mmCIF file of C-alpha atoms and ligand atoms in Angstrom:
data_model
loop_
_atom_site.group_PDB
_atom_site.id
_atom_site.type_symbol
_atom_site.label_atom_id
_atom_site.label_comp_id
_atom_site.label_asym_id
_atom_site.label_seq_id
_atom_site.Cartn_x
_atom_site.Cartn_y
_atom_site.Cartn_z
ATOM 1 C CA MET M 1 121.544 -0.646 48.868
ATOM 2 C CA LEU M 2 124.841 -0.456 47.096
ATOM 3 C CA ALA M 3 124.856 -4.456 47.103
ATOM 4 C CA THR M 4 121.546 -4.516 45.636
ATOM 5 C CA ARG M 5 121.728 -7.031 42.713
ATOM 6 C CA ARG M 6 120.344 -5.337 39.473
ATOM 7 C CA ARG M 7 118.701 -8.265 38.160
ATOM 8 C CA ASP M 8 115.530 -9.823 39.822
ATOM 9 C CA THR M 9 114.676 -7.034 41.909
ATOM 10 C CA PRO M 10 111.505 -7.820 43.913
ATOM 11 C CA ALA M 11 109.360 -5.197 41.729
ATOM 12 C CA GLU M 12 110.593 -7.060 38.536
ATOM 13 C CA THR M 13 109.706 -10.350 39.944
ATOM 14 C CA ASP M 14 106.378 -9.331 41.199
ATOM 15 C CA LEU M 15 105.768 -7.765 37.461
ATOM 16 C CA ARG M 16 106.645 -10.919 35.992
ATOM 17 C CA ARG M 17 104.327 -12.976 38.307
ATOM 18 C CA ARG M 18 101.435 -10.390 37.469
ATOM 19 C CA LEU M 19 102.036 -10.977 33.702
ATOM 20 C CA PHE M 20 102.563 -14.570 33.802
ATOM 21 C CA ALA M 21 98.981 -14.912 36.082
ATOM 22 C CA ALA M 22 97.460 -12.914 33.145
ATOM 23 C CA GLY M 23 98.409 -15.490 31.089
ATOM 24 C CA LEU M 24 101.225 -13.469 29.043
ATOM 25 C CA ARG M 25 104.490 -15.416 27.981
ATOM 26 C CA TYR M 26 107.588 -13.417 27.902
ATOM 27 C CA ARG M 27 111.269 -13.797 27.629
ATOM 28 C CA VAL M 28 113.588 -12.504 30.423
ATOM 29 C CA ASP M 29 116.670 -10.495 30.277
ATOM 30 C CA VAL M 30 117.323 -10.686 26.687
ATOM 31 C CA ALA M 31 119.357 -8.717 24.519
ATOM 32 C CA VAL M 32 116.568 -7.148 22.289
ATOM 33 C CA GLY M 33 116.912 -5.210 18.796
ATOM 34 C CA GLY M 34 120.544 -5.820 18.887
ATOM 35 C CA VAL M 35 121.217 -3.181 21.255
ATOM 36 C CA ARG M 36 123.800 -3.570 23.943
ATOM 37 C CA SER M 37 120.987 -2.994 26.814
ATOM 38 C CA ARG M 38 118.962 -5.894 27.910
ATOM 39 C CA ALA M 39 115.316 -5.700 28.132
ATOM 40 C CA ASP M 40 113.993 -7.363 31.917
ATOM 41 C CA ILE M 41 111.180 -8.187 30.116
ATOM 42 C CA ALA M 42 110.385 -8.819 26.581
ATOM 43 C CA PHE M 43 107.674 -9.811 24.041
ATOM 44 C CA PRO M 44 109.557 -10.423 20.674
ATOM 45 C CA GLY M 45 106.222 -11.333 18.639
ATOM 46 C CA PRO M 46 104.521 -7.809 19.509
ATOM 47 C CA LYS M 47 107.864 -6.350 20.022
ATOM 48 C CA VAL M 48 107.296 -4.700 23.374
ATOM 49 C CA ALA M 49 110.273 -4.060 25.579
ATOM 50 C CA VAL M 50 109.917 -3.433 29.380
ATOM 51 C CA PHE M 51 112.269 -2.619 31.805
ATOM 52 C CA VAL M 52 112.173 -1.695 35.484
ATOM 53 C CA ASP M 53 114.763 0.354 36.664
ATOM 54 C CA GLY M 54 116.199 0.271 40.150
ATOM 55 C CA CYS M 55 115.746 3.851 41.797
ATOM 56 C CA PHE M 56 119.416 3.837 42.669
ATOM 57 C CA TRP M 57 121.423 2.571 39.750
ATOM 58 C CA HIS M 58 119.360 4.607 37.005
ATOM 59 C CA GLY M 59 119.028 7.764 39.023
ATOM 60 C CA CYS M 60 115.093 8.097 39.854
ATOM 61 C CA PRO M 61 114.420 11.538 40.567
ATOM 62 C CA GLU M 62 112.333 10.875 43.607
ATOM 63 C CA HIS M 63 114.822 8.170 45.047
ATOM 64 C CA GLY M 64 118.118 8.708 43.460
ATOM 65 C CA THR M 65 120.875 9.382 45.947
ATOM 66 C CA TRP M 66 124.266 10.633 45.188
ATOM 67 C CA PRO M 67 126.584 8.799 47.755
ATOM 68 C CA LYS M 68 128.901 11.383 49.211
ATOM 69 C CA ALA M 69 131.831 9.062 49.124
ATOM 70 C CA ASN M 70 133.306 8.698 46.062
ATOM 71 C CA SER M 71 130.897 11.388 44.509
ATOM 72 C CA GLU M 72 132.460 11.823 41.116
ATOM 73 C CA TRP M 73 132.668 8.061 40.562
ATOM 74 C CA TRP M 74 129.012 7.518 41.597
ATOM 75 C CA ARG M 75 127.687 10.357 39.334
ATOM 76 C CA ALA M 76 129.584 9.250 36.349
ATOM 77 C CA LYS M 77 128.381 5.582 36.769
ATOM 78 C CA ILE M 78 124.586 6.511 37.175
ATOM 79 C CA GLU M 79 124.831 9.145 34.614
ATOM 80 C CA GLY M 80 126.470 6.640 32.145
ATOM 81 C CA ASN M 81 123.623 4.204 33.049
ATOM 82 C CA ARG M 82 120.855 7.039 32.579
ATOM 83 C CA ARG M 83 122.553 7.557 29.137
ATOM 84 C CA ARG M 84 122.348 4.111 28.184
ATOM 85 C CA ASP M 85 118.725 3.881 29.193
ATOM 86 C CA ALA M 86 118.092 6.620 26.731
ATOM 87 C CA ASP M 87 120.305 5.105 24.034
ATOM 88 C CA ALA M 88 118.480 1.856 24.135
ATOM 89 C CA THR M 89 115.205 3.061 24.539
ATOM 90 C CA GLN M 90 115.754 5.214 21.234
ATOM 91 C CA GLN M 91 117.782 2.299 19.265
ATOM 92 C CA LEU M 92 114.614 -0.029 19.923
ATOM 93 C CA ARG M 93 111.920 2.787 19.372
ATOM 94 C CA ASP M 94 113.802 3.226 16.230
ATOM 95 C CA ALA M 95 113.492 -0.688 15.551
ATOM 96 C CA GLY M 96 109.858 -0.751 15.770
ATOM 97 C CA TRP M 97 109.513 -1.758 19.630
ATOM 98 C CA THR M 98 107.296 -0.392 21.942
ATOM 99 C CA VAL M 99 109.418 0.509 25.205
ATOM 100 C CA LEU M 100 108.054 0.599 28.719
ATOM 101 C CA ARG M 101 110.110 1.818 31.497
ATOM 102 C CA PHE M 102 109.123 1.510 35.109
ATOM 103 C CA TRP M 103 110.802 2.423 38.378
ATOM 104 C CA THR M 104 111.255 -0.135 40.720
ATOM 105 C CA HIS M 105 108.885 2.258 43.014
ATOM 106 C CA ASP M 106 106.161 2.171 40.749
ATOM 107 C CA ASP M 107 102.817 0.103 41.494
ATOM 108 C CA MET M 108 103.473 -3.233 39.871
ATOM 109 C CA LYS M 109 99.806 -3.925 39.584
ATOM 110 C CA LEU M 110 99.442 -0.523 37.219
ATOM 111 C CA ALA M 111 102.721 -1.624 35.251
ATOM 112 C CA ALA M 112 101.299 -4.933 34.749
ATOM 113 C CA GLU M 113 97.958 -3.292 33.350
ATOM 114 C CA THR M 114 100.072 -1.038 30.893
ATOM 115 C CA VAL M 115 102.187 -3.702 29.570
ATOM 116 C CA MET M 116 99.098 -6.018 28.918
ATOM 117 C CA ARG M 117 97.573 -3.115 27.239
ATOM 118 C CA ALA M 118 100.829 -2.574 25.209
ATOM 119 C CA VAL M 119 100.988 -6.465 24.179
ATOM 120 C CA ARG M 120 97.562 -6.602 22.999
ATOM 121 C CA ALA M 121 97.423 -3.243 21.512
ATOM 122 C CA SER M 122 100.552 -4.613 19.344
ATOM 123 C CA LYS M 123 99.485 -8.109 18.401
ATOM 124 C CA PRO M 124 99.932 -8.447 14.781
HETATM 125 ZN ZN1 LIG L 201 112.158 5.802 43.114
#
């Protein structure tokens, strides 16, 4: 669990595959809107940024666990991630982006539909 890579989670790969199959073209793991946080999937034209947050690293309310060993360190780490997530979302929204955040536990079929709707709605 702790060794899980933060990039290219199965959920993220699944979502990308669905979007690609639907004809959408996007950029992957890009810094968007000048913020430090990188969107997992970005549509620079319609300005839609998609994040697929790992349940552990981002403290999912359903599956987030707080490791007992080094609990202070983990708490600071995960809370730091959550704060950075919130900051990135706010900065992107201020810059006119539509920000969609999903958990890795979410149904990626539904997530793909939400992304497609947002991209189509934002087309200039
Ligand atoms: Zn979860």
